[in-house]
PDB file of C-alpha atoms in Angstrom:
ATOM      1  CA  MET A 233      21.899 -12.744  -7.957  1.00  0.00           C
ATOM      2  CA  LEU A 234      20.437 -12.506  -4.460  1.00  0.00           C
ATOM      3  CA  MET A 235      16.619 -12.764  -4.459  1.00  0.00           C
ATOM      4  CA  LEU A 236      16.373 -12.520  -8.253  1.00  0.00           C
ATOM      5  CA  GLU A 237      12.754 -13.668  -8.506  1.00  0.00           C
ATOM      6  CA  VAL A 238      11.678 -11.344  -5.700  1.00  0.00           C
ATOM      7  CA  ARG A 239      13.394  -8.432  -7.424  1.00  0.00           C
ATOM      8  CA  LYS A 240      11.612  -9.276 -10.666  1.00  0.00           C
ATOM      9  CA  LYS A 241       8.288  -9.328  -8.816  1.00  0.00           C
ATOM     10  CA  VAL A 242       8.976  -5.880  -7.353  1.00  0.00           C
ATOM     11  CA  ILE A 243       9.540  -4.505 -10.862  1.00  0.00           C
ATOM     12  CA  GLU A 244       6.487  -6.277 -12.281  1.00  0.00           C
ATOM     13  CA  THR A 245       4.311  -4.802  -9.533  1.00  0.00           C
ATOM     14  CA  ALA A 246       5.766  -1.313  -9.922  1.00  0.00           C
ATOM     15  CA  ARG A 247       4.951  -1.378 -13.640  1.00  0.00           C
ATOM     16  CA  LYS A 248       1.411  -2.548 -12.900  1.00  0.00           C
ATOM     17  CA  MET A 249       1.039   0.295 -10.398  1.00  0.00           C
ATOM     18  CA  LEU A 250       1.967   2.734 -13.147  1.00  0.00           C
ATOM     19  CA  LYS A 251      -0.199   0.986 -15.769  1.00  0.00           C
ATOM     20  CA  TYR A 252      -3.251   1.013 -13.494  1.00  0.00           C
ATOM     21  CA  GLY A 253      -2.961   4.758 -12.940  1.00  0.00           C
ATOM     22  CA  LEU A 254      -2.061   4.432  -9.270  1.00  0.00           C
ATOM     23  CA  THR A 255       0.961   6.713  -9.600  1.00  0.00           C
ATOM     24  CA  THR A 256       2.850   8.874 -12.092  1.00  0.00           C
ATOM     25  CA  GLY A 257       6.498   9.125 -13.072  1.00  0.00           C
ATOM     26  CA  THR A 258       8.831   7.532 -10.550  1.00  0.00           C
ATOM     27  CA  PHE A 259       6.611   8.228  -7.545  1.00  0.00           C
ATOM     28  CA  GLY A 260       5.281   5.531  -5.243  1.00  0.00           C
ATOM     29  CA  ASN A 261       7.253   2.536  -4.024  1.00  0.00           C
ATOM     30  CA  ILE A 262       7.018  -1.240  -3.616  1.00  0.00           C
ATOM     31  CA  SER A 263       8.628  -3.657  -1.201  1.00  0.00           C
ATOM     32  CA  ILE A 264       8.493  -7.401  -0.532  1.00  0.00           C
ATOM     33  CA  ARG A 265       9.711  -9.165   2.603  1.00  0.00           C
ATOM     34  CA  HIS A 266      11.794 -12.312   2.086  1.00  0.00           C
ATOM     35  CA  GLN A 267      12.562 -14.998   4.666  1.00  0.00           C
ATOM     36  CA  GLU A 268      11.411 -12.662   7.459  1.00  0.00           C
ATOM     37  CA  ILE A 269      14.652 -10.667   7.675  1.00  0.00           C
ATOM     38  CA  LEU A 270      15.294  -9.230   4.193  1.00  0.00           C
ATOM     39  CA  VAL A 271      13.338  -6.733   2.110  1.00  0.00           C
ATOM     40  CA  ALA A 272      13.494  -6.007  -1.629  1.00  0.00           C
ATOM     41  CA  ILE A 273      12.505  -2.394  -2.296  1.00  0.00           C
ATOM     42  CA  THR A 274      12.341  -0.098  -5.311  1.00  0.00           C
ATOM     43  CA  PRO A 275      15.265   2.318  -5.691  1.00  0.00           C
ATOM     44  CA  SER A 276      14.829   6.058  -5.365  1.00  0.00           C
ATOM     45  CA  GLY A 277      13.910   7.967  -8.524  1.00  0.00           C
ATOM     46  CA  VAL A 278      14.392   5.211 -11.110  1.00  0.00           C
ATOM     47  CA  ASP A 279      11.977   4.899 -14.046  1.00  0.00           C
ATOM     48  CA  TYR A 280       9.826   1.800 -13.645  1.00  0.00           C
ATOM     49  CA  GLU A 281       9.832   0.911 -17.336  1.00  0.00           C
ATOM     50  CA  SER A 282      13.622   0.854 -17.554  1.00  0.00           C
ATOM     51  CA  MET A 283      14.212  -0.700 -14.122  1.00  0.00           C
ATOM     52  CA  ILE A 284      16.162  -3.972 -14.077  1.00  0.00           C
ATOM     53  CA  PRO A 285      16.573  -6.524 -11.247  1.00  0.00           C
ATOM     54  CA  GLU A 286      20.012  -5.156 -10.281  1.00  0.00           C
ATOM     55  CA  ASP A 287      18.358  -1.791  -9.551  1.00  0.00           C
ATOM     56  CA  VAL A 288      16.103  -3.213  -6.834  1.00  0.00           C
ATOM     57  CA  VAL A 289      17.782  -2.820  -3.452  1.00  0.00           C
ATOM     58  CA  ILE A 290      17.979  -5.535  -0.790  1.00  0.00           C
ATOM     59  CA  VAL A 291      18.022  -4.284   2.810  1.00  0.00           C
ATOM     60  CA  ASP A 292      17.645  -5.813   6.252  1.00  0.00           C
ATOM     61  CA  LEU A 293      14.993  -4.720   8.754  1.00  0.00           C
ATOM     62  CA  ASN A 294      17.348  -2.063  10.126  1.00  0.00           C
ATOM     63  CA  GLY A 295      17.797  -0.457   6.713  1.00  0.00           C
ATOM     64  CA  GLN A 296      21.306  -1.766   6.096  1.00  0.00           C
ATOM     65  CA  VAL A 297      21.890  -2.350   2.371  1.00  0.00           C
ATOM     66  CA  ILE A 298      22.704  -6.027   1.801  1.00  0.00           C
ATOM     67  CA  ASP A 299      22.832  -5.986  -1.987  1.00  0.00           C
ATOM     68  CA  GLY A 300      22.475  -3.299  -4.632  1.00  0.00           C
ATOM     69  CA  ASP A 301      24.362  -0.227  -5.794  1.00  0.00           C
ATOM     70  CA  LEU A 302      21.478   2.275  -5.844  1.00  0.00           C
ATOM     71  CA  LYS A 303      19.841   4.193  -3.012  1.00  0.00           C
ATOM     72  CA  PRO A 304      16.664   2.535  -1.731  1.00  0.00           C
ATOM     73  CA  SER A 305      13.380   4.420  -1.808  1.00  0.00           C
ATOM     74  CA  SER A 306      13.291   7.465   0.456  1.00  0.00           C
ATOM     75  CA  GLU A 307      10.146   5.939   2.002  1.00  0.00           C
ATOM     76  CA  MET A 308      12.098   2.896   3.220  1.00  0.00           C
ATOM     77  CA  PRO A 309      11.706   3.837   6.923  1.00  0.00           C
ATOM     78  CA  MET A 310       7.925   3.520   6.596  1.00  0.00           C
ATOM     79  CA  HIS A 311       8.151   0.108   4.933  1.00  0.00           C
ATOM     80  CA  LEU A 312      10.558  -1.200   7.562  1.00  0.00           C
ATOM     81  CA  ALA A 313       8.459   0.170  10.432  1.00  0.00           C
ATOM     82  CA  LEU A 314       5.536  -1.904   9.155  1.00  0.00           C
ATOM     83  CA  TYR A 315       7.619  -5.066   8.760  1.00  0.00           C
ATOM     84  CA  ARG A 316       9.170  -4.723  12.217  1.00  0.00           C
ATOM     85  CA  LYS A 317       5.792  -4.207  13.873  1.00  0.00           C
ATOM     86  CA  ARG A 318       3.662  -6.698  11.939  1.00  0.00           C
ATOM     87  CA  ALA A 319       4.949 -10.197  11.155  1.00  0.00           C
ATOM     88  CA  ASP A 320       1.886 -10.833   8.978  1.00  0.00           C
ATOM     89  CA  ILE A 321       2.842  -8.105   6.503  1.00  0.00           C
ATOM     90  CA  GLN A 322       4.817  -9.533   3.585  1.00  0.00           C
ATOM     91  CA  ALA A 323       4.477  -6.676   1.089  1.00  0.00           C
ATOM     92  CA  VAL A 324       3.869  -2.925   1.066  1.00  0.00           C
ATOM     93  CA  VAL A 325       2.611  -0.841  -1.849  1.00  0.00           C
ATOM     94  CA  HIS A 326       2.643   2.962  -1.639  1.00  0.00           C
ATOM     95  CA  THR A 327       0.687   4.786  -4.347  1.00  0.00           C
ATOM     96  CA  HIS A 328      -0.251   8.339  -5.304  1.00  0.00           C
ATOM     97  CA  SER A 329      -3.593   7.411  -6.869  1.00  0.00           C
ATOM     98  CA  PRO A 330      -5.691  10.518  -7.648  1.00  0.00           C
ATOM     99  CA  TYR A 331      -9.122   9.841  -6.142  1.00  0.00           C
ATOM    100  CA  ALA A 332      -7.808   8.392  -2.896  1.00  0.00           C
ATOM    101  CA  SER A 333      -5.211  11.162  -2.699  1.00  0.00           C
ATOM    102  CA  ALA A 334      -8.028  13.712  -2.928  1.00  0.00           C
ATOM    103  CA  PHE A 335      -9.408  12.282   0.316  1.00  0.00           C
ATOM    104  CA  ALA A 336      -5.903  12.442   1.797  1.00  0.00           C
ATOM    105  CA  VAL A 337      -5.634  16.123   0.879  1.00  0.00           C
ATOM    106  CA  LEU A 338      -8.975  16.795   2.587  1.00  0.00           C
ATOM    107  CA  GLY A 339      -7.961  14.769   5.635  1.00  0.00           C
ATOM    108  CA  GLN A 340     -11.150  12.764   5.128  1.00  0.00           C
ATOM    109  CA  GLU A 341     -11.405   8.997   5.540  1.00  0.00           C
ATOM    110  CA  ILE A 342     -12.940   6.924   2.755  1.00  0.00           C
ATOM    111  CA  PRO A 343     -16.217   5.389   3.973  1.00  0.00           C
ATOM    112  CA  VAL A 344     -17.266   1.841   3.148  1.00  0.00           C
ATOM    113  CA  VAL A 345     -19.681   2.128   0.246  1.00  0.00           C
ATOM    114  CA  LEU A 346     -18.717  -1.071  -1.598  1.00  0.00           C
ATOM    115  CA  ALA A 347     -18.890  -4.668  -0.417  1.00  0.00           C
ATOM    116  CA  GLU A 348     -15.429  -5.368  -1.834  1.00  0.00           C
ATOM    117  CA  MET A 349     -13.975  -2.550   0.260  1.00  0.00           C
ATOM    118  CA  ALA A 350     -15.433  -4.115   3.409  1.00  0.00           C
ATOM    119  CA  SER A 351     -14.021  -7.478   2.376  1.00  0.00           C
ATOM    120  CA  VAL A 352     -10.564  -6.377   1.287  1.00  0.00           C
ATOM    121  CA  VAL A 353      -9.808  -3.371   3.510  1.00  0.00           C
ATOM    122  CA  GLY A 354     -11.846  -4.328   6.576  1.00  0.00           C
ATOM    123  CA  GLY A 355     -13.477  -0.940   7.099  1.00  0.00           C
ATOM    124  CA  SER A 356     -13.128   2.717   6.260  1.00  0.00           C
ATOM    125  CA  VAL A 357      -9.701   3.942   5.197  1.00  0.00           C
ATOM    126  CA  LYS A 358      -8.336   6.160   7.953  1.00  0.00           C
ATOM    127  CA  VAL A 359      -6.038   9.149   7.464  1.00  0.00           C
ATOM    128  CA  ALA A 360      -2.614   9.249   9.093  1.00  0.00           C
ATOM    129  CA  PRO A 361      -1.643  12.828  10.015  1.00  0.00           C
ATOM    130  CA  TYR A 362       0.772  14.643   7.749  1.00  0.00           C
ATOM    131  CA  CYS A 363       4.410  13.780   8.331  1.00  0.00           C
ATOM    132  CA  ARG A 364       7.380  14.648   6.191  1.00  0.00           C
ATOM    133  CA  PRO A 365       7.848  11.896   3.569  1.00  0.00           C
ATOM    134  CA  GLY A 366      10.648   9.523   4.460  1.00  0.00           C
ATOM    135  CA  SER A 367      10.649  10.440   8.143  1.00  0.00           C
ATOM    136  CA  ALA A 368      10.635   7.936  10.994  1.00  0.00           C
ATOM    137  CA  GLU A 369       7.581   9.763  12.319  1.00  0.00           C
ATOM    138  CA  MET A 370       5.620   8.866   9.189  1.00  0.00           C
ATOM    139  CA  GLY A 371       6.414   5.200   9.739  1.00  0.00           C
ATOM    140  CA  ARG A 372       5.172   5.374  13.322  1.00  0.00           C
ATOM    141  CA  GLU A 373       1.943   7.106  12.317  1.00  0.00           C
ATOM    142  CA  VAL A 374       1.215   4.625   9.528  1.00  0.00           C
ATOM    143  CA  VAL A 375       1.654   1.717  11.947  1.00  0.00           C
ATOM    144  CA  ARG A 376      -0.597   3.427  14.505  1.00  0.00           C
ATOM    145  CA  CYS A 377      -3.385   4.359  12.078  1.00  0.00           C
ATOM    146  CA  LEU A 378      -3.419   1.138  10.061  1.00  0.00           C
ATOM    147  CA  ARG A 379      -4.580  -1.007  12.983  1.00  0.00           C
ATOM    148  CA  ASP A 380      -6.753  -3.876  11.674  1.00  0.00           C
ATOM    149  CA  ARG A 381      -7.124  -2.438   8.164  1.00  0.00           C
ATOM    150  CA  THR A 382      -5.121  -3.273   5.064  1.00  0.00           C
ATOM    151  CA  GLY A 383      -4.785   0.305   3.855  1.00  0.00           C
ATOM    152  CA  VAL A 384      -4.355   3.825   5.155  1.00  0.00           C
ATOM    153  CA  LEU A 385      -4.224   7.322   3.670  1.00  0.00           C
ATOM    154  CA  LEU A 386      -1.240   9.599   4.201  1.00  0.00           C
ATOM    155  CA  ALA A 387      -2.456  13.177   4.647  1.00  0.00           C
ATOM    156  CA  ASN A 388      -1.447  15.375   1.697  1.00  0.00           C
ATOM    157  CA  HIS A 389       0.463  12.472   0.203  1.00  0.00           C
ATOM    158  CA  GLY A 390      -1.110   9.186  -0.913  1.00  0.00           C
ATOM    159  CA  VAL A 391      -2.008   5.612   0.019  1.00  0.00           C
ATOM    160  CA  VAL A 392      -0.260   2.741   1.791  1.00  0.00           C
ATOM    161  CA  ALA A 393      -1.559  -0.800   1.220  1.00  0.00           C
ATOM    162  CA  ILE A 394      -0.319  -4.023   2.782  1.00  0.00           C
ATOM    163  CA  GLY A 395      -0.746  -7.716   2.086  1.00  0.00           C
ATOM    164  CA  SER A 396       0.447 -11.247   2.678  1.00  0.00           C
ATOM    165  CA  THR A 397       1.677 -11.082  -0.932  1.00  0.00           C
ATOM    166  CA  VAL A 398       2.561  -8.148  -3.145  1.00  0.00           C
ATOM    167  CA  ASP A 399      -0.320  -9.024  -5.490  1.00  0.00           C
ATOM    168  CA  GLU A 400      -2.659  -8.775  -2.520  1.00  0.00           C
ATOM    169  CA  ALA A 401      -1.219  -5.416  -1.469  1.00  0.00           C
ATOM    170  CA  LEU A 402      -1.594  -4.045  -5.001  1.00  0.00           C
ATOM    171  CA  GLY A 403      -5.181  -5.321  -5.047  1.00  0.00           C
ATOM    172  CA  VAL A 404      -5.878  -3.437  -1.826  1.00  0.00           C
ATOM    173  CA  ALA A 405      -4.531  -0.242  -3.397  1.00  0.00           C
ATOM    174  CA  GLN A 406      -6.811  -0.767  -6.408  1.00  0.00           C
ATOM    175  CA  VAL A 407      -9.894  -1.338  -4.252  1.00  0.00           C
ATOM    176  CA  ILE A 408      -9.140   1.801  -2.233  1.00  0.00           C
ATOM    177  CA  GLU A 409      -8.811   3.882  -5.397  1.00  0.00           C
ATOM    178  CA  ASP A 410     -11.994   2.418  -6.929  1.00  0.00           C
ATOM    179  CA  SER A 411     -13.909   3.028  -3.699  1.00  0.00           C
ATOM    180  CA  ALA A 412     -12.721   6.640  -3.533  1.00  0.00           C
ATOM    181  CA  ARG A 413     -13.707   7.230  -7.160  1.00  0.00           C
ATOM    182  CA  ILE A 414     -17.137   5.629  -6.862  1.00  0.00           C
ATOM    183  CA  TYR A 415     -17.899   7.449  -3.614  1.00  0.00           C
ATOM    184  CA  GLN A 416     -17.111  10.800  -5.235  1.00  0.00           C
ATOM    185  CA  LEU A 417     -19.346   9.922  -8.200  1.00  0.00           C
ATOM    186  CA  ALA A 418     -22.133   8.876  -5.837  1.00  0.00           C
ATOM    187  CA  VAL A 419     -21.877  12.126  -3.861  1.00  0.00           C
ATOM    188  CA  ALA A 420     -22.312  14.059  -7.115  1.00  0.00           C
ATOM    189  CA  MET A 421     -25.505  12.088  -7.810  1.00  0.00           C
ATOM    190  CA  GLY A 422     -27.070  12.025  -4.357  1.00  0.00           C
ATOM    191  CA  ASN A 423     -26.555  10.612  -0.866  1.00  0.00           C
ATOM    192  CA  PRO A 424     -24.341   7.505  -0.811  1.00  0.00           C
ATOM    193  CA  ARG A 425     -25.401   4.666   1.470  1.00  0.00           C
ATOM    194  CA  ILE A 426     -22.662   3.589   3.847  1.00  0.00           C
ATOM    195  CA  LEU A 427     -22.504  -0.076   4.838  1.00  0.00           C
ATOM    196  CA  PRO A 428     -23.219  -0.667   8.563  1.00  0.00           C
ATOM    197  CA  GLU A 429     -20.441  -1.853  10.868  1.00  0.00           C
ATOM    198  CA  ASP A 430     -21.994  -5.259  11.539  1.00  0.00           C
ATOM    199  CA  GLU A 431     -22.197  -5.998   7.813  1.00  0.00           C
ATOM    200  CA  ILE A 432     -18.607  -4.841   7.323  1.00  0.00           C
ATOM    201  CA  ARG A 433     -17.437  -7.300   9.988  1.00  0.00           C
ATOM    202  CA  VAL A 434     -19.348 -10.185   8.396  1.00  0.00           C
ATOM    203  CA  LEU A 435     -18.015  -9.426   4.916  1.00  0.00           C
ATOM    204  CA  ARG A 436     -14.447  -9.184   6.197  1.00  0.00           C
ATOM    205  CA  GLU A 437     -14.709 -12.480   8.079  1.00  0.00           C
ATOM    206  CA  GLN A 438     -16.187 -14.234   5.047  1.00  0.00           C
ATOM    207  CA  TYR A 439     -13.420 -12.894   2.836  1.00  0.00           C
ATOM    208  CA  ILE A 440     -10.662 -14.043   5.177  1.00  0.00           C
ATOM    209  CA  LYS A 441     -12.156 -17.516   5.609  1.00  0.00           C
ATOM    210  CA  HIS A 442     -13.529 -18.303   2.170  1.00  0.00           C
ATOM    211  CA  TYR A 443     -12.174 -16.061  -0.610  1.00  0.00           C
ATOM    212  CA  GLY A 444      -9.956 -17.696  -3.216  1.00  0.00           C
ATOM    213  CA  GLN A 445      -8.871 -21.318  -3.537  1.00  0.00           C
ATOM    214  CA  LYS A 446      -8.769 -22.209   0.148  1.00  0.00           C
TER     215      LYS A 446
END
C-alpha cells in the first residue's frame, strides 16, 4: 500500500487528538506531507476509532487524489495552501478544542502567559477572519495570519497547528489549548501577567536551537 506507515501515523494522531479532548466526533483533520509532493490526509466524516489505513487519502499538492477510495477532508484546500506556501511545514493538525475555540468565537488572540507557549508557538495566537470552512479563501487567510507562528485561530471555528513532524504539530495544538485554558482561569482569579516581547523572542530562539536531542 502506498505510504502505509504515513497513513498509520495519520490515524494514530487523529485518535490522540480525540483522546486529548482537542475535538469531538469526526471533526478536525490531520495531514502529513511525504517526499515534498504527496500528502496523506484524513477522509471526510469517518470515525477515528474505526478508521483503517485504506481510509486515509493520498493527494498531490493540487488536490488530485493519488490513492484512496474515500473523499478527503473538506478542509483539504487549507492544508494544501499551507504546504504550497511553506516548504518547512511537514504536518498540519486542525482541532476544535474548547478553550482555544472560545477565543476564536470572541475573535480574540491568545496572549503569551506561559513560557512553553512562547517557546512552542513563538508568540500570541492570532485570529484569522471567518471564512467558510473548506473554502480557498480560508486557506489564504490561514497562510497570511500564521506568519512566523506555529498556530493560528480560525474565527468561529477552531485551531490550526503546524510542525516539522505531525507529533510536533499535535504538541503545538496541545500547548495552545492549555494556554487558552490557563489564561481563562487566571482572568477569573485576577490580572494575568503577559510575557514581554523580548522574552518571547529569547525563549523561542532557545527552543529552536536547544530543545530536544540536538
